[in-house]
Amino acid sequence: MELVPRLGSGIPLVARATEMARLRASLSRAEAGAASAVLVSGDAGVGKSRLLEELGRAAEARGGLVLSGRCLDVGETGLPYLPFVEILVQLNRTDQDAVRRWPALTRLLPESIMPVQPEPANNSPRPGSRTVAPERDLGQLQLFDAMFGLLTDLSSSRCVVLVVEDLHWADSSTRDLVSFLLSRLRAQRLLVVASYRSDDLYRRHPLRPLLAELVRLPAVDRIDLTPFDRENSRRFVAALAEEPLSDKMIRQIAERSEGNAFFAEELMAACADYDDDGVPTGLADVLLARIERLAPATQTMVRLASAAGRRVRHSRLQAVASLGPVELDEALREAVQHHVLLVEDGPGDVYAFRHALLREAVYGDLLPGERVRLHGAYAKHIAGEEGRRGAAAALAHHSLQSHDLRTALRASVRAADEAASIGAPAEALRHVEQALKLWDAVDPADRPDGINEAGLLRLASLHAGAGGEPERAVAYARSAVDRFAAVDEPEEAAQSYRRLAQALINIDGKAAEAREAVQDAWLLVADRPPSYTRAWVLAVLAMALRRSDPVAARNAARDAITDARAVHALGAEADALTTLGMLDEYDGDTAGAVIHFRAAIDTATRVSAFTTELRARYFLSMHRYDHGELAEAVAELDEATARARANGLSWSNNGVEIRILRAISKYITGDWDGSEAAAEPPGRRVSDTVLARLAAASAFVTVGRGRFDEADKLLTELRSHWHRDGDIVVLSGYAEAELAMWRGRPERTVEVVADVGEWLIKQSWGWMLGRIRLAAWGIAANVELARRARRERDAAAELAAIAEGERLFAEAEEISHTGRPWTGTIGVEGKAWFALVRAERTRLTGAGDPAALRAAAEAFGYGSVYEQAIVRLRLAESLLALDERPEAAAVLAEVVDTAGRLGARPLAAAAAELARRGRLTVDGLAAPRDEVDPFTPRERAVLALVALGRTNRQVGQELYISEKTVSVHLSRIMAKLGASRRAEAVATAYERGLLAPSGQS
């Protein structure tokens, strides 16, 4: 097999903190005089070499000597002592005397470096020559002793790290020498690290018995380097990319590499040609080299297994293989021993390829005719397994690959039904799409009974919606209407219109089109007797009319319930009950809303109408959230999440709504780890809209915890998705406004608030109550701009900031009266943000009104932990300005406690800075110390004059220095303050209390 190159050079080490900590601990022990050894194992390409490189750098940085050598694959025997030859050559260049003091070692050096001179006391020839056993053993012992003596000598002056890589390719002499050294580790300042590939160790590999001996030695530790998990795979791929890659591309490469760093590098190198799913040529060659080492019968069996997929049952393999039972067993045994196949745990004797890319490489190497023949053999065997779970999907795949389209179509339809029944909408969609592709290619007489193309399109729409792809759900539903509604019989056409309306309702800005579609459906069935279709059309009609005509919506919901009960369509009844609950909520009947939501959940649960059940659970959770019952809301959302996951609907329209509300609710209540987990993207394909909405919900914690670079990148990417959904706009807008404030860029916050407000008005979403929250951030930003203007004696800028703050206050006040909350009245969250708007207004012209700030903090006391802490920070600043120091310290202590619990580093830093400026002793913070002036006397004099508005030339004239010298001093001042311009430096100095206001000493 080709050598695997060193991995990820030039990028930070990813996800190996635990392993590096263990290696550093071993290094520390060796430095203290307790010699030790570490055996590092892992699959080829998993990152062993990179880990050892990091260890070598760490050892050298601490003054250690690193000696490294590696074994090569040159057949069964290998080159004798090759890694130690490399080590001696390396050492001979830097410390020739150390090597010459041990003549026995000169036999390992190339003659071009040191001519061989036989030792007087030992006439044994060079290793590898023929001699009698006792003389050979004596010569080898002298060599071993000499190597051990050399390492002992070297370690007397500093710690020595001896690295032997690829021990699985070592010859027997090298293995013996490694064993000799490790068994004699005592009090030397020596660390021996040896790596080997665990996937190369078949049962009779000669390294196995040695490892069994070595791990029993007290000085030997063992580290098994496992592949990256999903998140760290994505981190590694993102770090590898020389240019920004889309999240989709990063996920694809990370998933295909299955956590193997080398595979990820090869896939990354081929990403320019990544439109197909093949294995890059270089990687395929490496993978196939492992197969070519196997016996011919084993290679045949592996090729046969590759046609089955990643996994294959023994009974199926035996049924289609041309090998006899004994030959098959021998072939499987060899493939397992050489880590090509694994025996999976559980019933059924299932074999799996060790890595998906290995299977892809083998399968890609099959000849076209060979593929058709192998797939045909599998299809013939599977056809007799009808009724067994998974058989329909397997039959569809193998029939399609063997060109039996009739069987493939019928099996695809059955496979879709089976996937849907077990809660796997993404798989169901894949099978329906395959059936749609095959439909026109199969003679009408050979098509399955009970289904037509319009029905398949509706199924595709339903499964796409359930699988987190709302745009595709709309596309399939539109296709069913456009192509077949005009010719279908009325009830079937009504089903297509109804499905289109349901798909459109979940897309922002499509409410009018959804109403039109469901009204078209109603025209088709209005004069017909009660039926399943009529009941569902009425239920969807009620849902579509909820905002535009609440009275008509309530009537439609009641009629839907009547029809549903007449034909026992309990799913439609539950859906209509949910809409009645929402109408009750809007009318202020909170008790009636809860009753209807609970009835909807119970009814849907009885008939396993999971999608409808999730809709009811979501709106019940929204009811709890909007009324400030956060603990109850989180409990409801946790239960709804469990139900969605259990039924394969985590990424359905309602599943996504539940997930986003759960992320936000946990953020509000202070469970930030839970919030990040809820907003974690899926490990498979979903709509870009879904991904962007999740990312927007995750931005709050990213900003709050101070991961500013990550947040900046995320929010920049989200800007390109604003057109998709209003939630993306407002959620990312909130986060971006806060990010700019923490970064000391209030002017950017003002821009963000304006951008988001204009965008919402342009999209006719100006009624959104979220604009109150934007106004709060906008006023806070103008408070900072007004303060800056006062420090810079810029009266015009100060008046402009105050005027803009007043305008935002008026806007927020108007929205608080004219906004359209779904509950009918503004909820506790909206009231809290408006209380903050009122409080921020008082800060525009001074320190702020403590009473207004206390009222805002109390308003957020419904459970909004972080926002309440931010308000308290403002309150502490206001109290400090009024010299109410004891209360300021007490309030600030609460802020510090909250910031510590949340891991909110910017908030904690701001609290510490306020305590330092006010010289407050605050619980949780170190006592304030005497201030250390960061400026030299000359820099302070320059800064004071600049603060008075002097130019560089004027400063120079007053201080009797050159204008160039003033510029140098000013550059140093700005560097110390992290400022990019003189006005910003002055403002920052005032904010940090480093510059006294004019007139004060």
mmCIF file of N, CA, C and O in Angstrom, residues 11 14 34 80 87 89 94 127 195 197 244 287 292 306 414 416 444 473 728 754 807 831 864 871 953 982:
data_model
loop_
_atom_site.group_PDB
_atom_site.id
_atom_site.type_symbol
_atom_site.label_atom_id
_atom_site.label_comp_id
_atom_site.label_asym_id
_atom_site.label_seq_id
_atom_site.Cartn_x
_atom_site.Cartn_y
_atom_site.Cartn_z
ATOM 1 N N ILE A 11 -2.705 23.462 9.416
ATOM 2 C CA ILE A 11 -3.962 23.821 10.061
ATOM 3 C C ILE A 11 -3.899 23.384 11.514
ATOM 4 O O ILE A 11 -3.124 22.497 11.877
ATOM 5 N N VAL A 14 -7.217 19.244 15.155
ATOM 6 C CA VAL A 14 -8.660 19.222 15.422
ATOM 7 C C VAL A 14 -9.015 18.006 16.263
ATOM 8 O O VAL A 14 -8.624 16.881 15.953
ATOM 9 N N ALA A 34 10.976 9.737 34.814
ATOM 10 C CA ALA A 34 10.233 8.469 34.819
ATOM 11 C C ALA A 34 9.974 8.079 33.376
ATOM 12 O O ALA A 34 9.015 8.535 32.753
ATOM 13 N N PRO A 80 15.728 -4.556 7.792
ATOM 14 C CA PRO A 80 16.134 -4.676 9.196
ATOM 15 C C PRO A 80 16.481 -3.319 9.812
ATOM 16 O O PRO A 80 17.237 -2.551 9.233
ATOM 17 N N ILE A 87 17.095 7.056 12.444
ATOM 18 C CA ILE A 87 17.380 7.813 13.672
ATOM 19 C C ILE A 87 18.872 8.065 13.823
ATOM 20 O O ILE A 87 19.320 9.172 14.146
ATOM 21 N N VAL A 89 21.189 8.045 11.426
ATOM 22 C CA VAL A 89 21.642 8.970 10.386
ATOM 23 C C VAL A 89 21.309 10.404 10.796
ATOM 24 O O VAL A 89 22.125 11.322 10.660
ATOM 25 N N THR A 94 24.006 15.601 13.643
ATOM 26 C CA THR A 94 24.005 16.647 14.677
ATOM 27 C C THR A 94 24.940 16.353 15.838
ATOM 28 O O THR A 94 25.405 17.275 16.515
ATOM 29 N N PRO A 127 24.274 -7.114 10.187
ATOM 30 C CA PRO A 127 22.982 -7.786 10.299
ATOM 31 C C PRO A 127 22.496 -8.258 8.944
ATOM 32 O O PRO A 127 22.656 -7.588 7.931
ATOM 33 N N SER A 195 3.828 4.093 16.632
ATOM 34 C CA SER A 195 2.483 4.083 16.033
ATOM 35 C C SER A 195 2.338 2.889 15.105
ATOM 36 O O SER A 195 3.316 2.397 14.534
ATOM 37 N N ARG A 197 -0.865 0.799 12.437
ATOM 38 C CA ARG A 197 -2.225 0.787 11.885
ATOM 39 C C ARG A 197 -2.993 -0.405 12.437
ATOM 40 O O ARG A 197 -2.643 -1.565 12.166
ATOM 41 N N PRO A 244 -13.441 29.426 1.022
ATOM 42 C CA PRO A 244 -14.693 29.104 1.723
ATOM 43 C C PRO A 244 -15.521 28.093 0.947
ATOM 44 O O PRO A 244 -15.699 28.199 -0.270
ATOM 45 N N LEU A 287 -7.041 2.576 -1.715
ATOM 46 C CA LEU A 287 -8.003 1.628 -1.154
ATOM 47 C C LEU A 287 -7.954 0.282 -1.866
ATOM 48 O O LEU A 287 -8.025 -0.780 -1.233
ATOM 49 N N GLU A 292 -6.092 -5.853 -3.442
ATOM 50 C CA GLU A 292 -5.228 -6.629 -4.333
ATOM 51 C C GLU A 292 -4.273 -7.539 -3.581
ATOM 52 O O GLU A 292 -3.661 -8.424 -4.187
ATOM 53 N N SER A 306 -19.629 -5.869 -2.735
ATOM 54 C CA SER A 306 -19.754 -4.440 -3.029
ATOM 55 C C SER A 306 -21.035 -4.128 -3.789
ATOM 56 O O SER A 306 -21.587 -3.039 -3.657
ATOM 57 N N ARG A 414 -43.777 -0.031 -3.144
ATOM 58 C CA ARG A 414 -43.878 -0.757 -1.868
ATOM 59 C C ARG A 414 -42.846 -0.242 -0.860
ATOM 60 O O ARG A 414 -43.137 -0.099 0.329
ATOM 61 N N ALA A 416 -41.589 2.748 -0.654
ATOM 62 C CA ALA A 416 -42.010 4.064 -0.148
ATOM 63 C C ALA A 416 -43.044 3.905 0.951
ATOM 64 O O ALA A 416 -42.976 4.570 1.995
ATOM 65 N N PRO A 444 -48.216 0.696 -19.257
ATOM 66 C CA PRO A 444 -49.331 0.892 -18.311
ATOM 67 C C PRO A 444 -49.875 -0.404 -17.721
ATOM 68 O O PRO A 444 -50.287 -0.430 -16.553
ATOM 69 N N ALA A 473 -41.704 20.236 -1.522
ATOM 70 C CA ALA A 473 -43.095 19.839 -1.267
ATOM 71 C C ALA A 473 -44.038 20.677 -2.117
ATOM 72 O O ALA A 473 -44.993 20.156 -2.715
ATOM 73 N N ILE A 728 -35.615 34.322 9.630
ATOM 74 C CA ILE A 728 -34.183 34.462 9.381
ATOM 75 C C ILE A 728 -33.779 35.920 9.512
ATOM 76 O O ILE A 728 -32.743 36.255 10.093
ATOM 77 N N ALA A 754 -31.810 49.555 11.057
ATOM 78 C CA ALA A 754 -32.454 50.197 9.915
ATOM 79 C C ALA A 754 -32.673 49.209 8.777
ATOM 80 O O ALA A 754 -33.755 49.171 8.164
ATOM 81 N N ARG A 807 -37.026 58.826 17.639
ATOM 82 C CA ARG A 807 -37.817 58.280 16.523
ATOM 83 C C ARG A 807 -38.077 56.790 16.708
ATOM 84 O O ARG A 807 -39.189 56.292 16.475
ATOM 85 N N LYS A 831 -43.967 42.958 26.053
ATOM 86 C CA LYS A 831 -44.080 43.978 27.100
ATOM 87 C C LYS A 831 -42.722 44.245 27.739
ATOM 88 O O LYS A 831 -42.384 45.397 28.045
ATOM 89 N N SER A 864 -36.601 35.463 31.360
ATOM 90 C CA SER A 864 -35.615 35.792 30.340
ATOM 91 C C SER A 864 -34.300 36.152 31.021
ATOM 92 O O SER A 864 -34.021 37.311 31.320
ATOM 93 N N VAL A 871 -30.052 44.217 31.277
ATOM 94 C CA VAL A 871 -30.726 45.385 31.843
ATOM 95 C C VAL A 871 -30.107 45.736 33.199
ATOM 96 O O VAL A 871 -29.912 46.910 33.531
ATOM 97 N N ARG A 953 -0.046 68.889 14.179
ATOM 98 C CA ARG A 953 0.882 70.024 14.139
ATOM 99 C C ARG A 953 0.720 70.890 15.390
ATOM 100 O O ARG A 953 1.714 71.311 15.999
ATOM 101 N N ARG A 982 -8.215 58.431 15.561
ATOM 102 C CA ARG A 982 -7.962 59.246 16.741
ATOM 103 C C ARG A 982 -9.220 59.484 17.561
ATOM 104 O O ARG A 982 -9.179 59.408 18.789
#
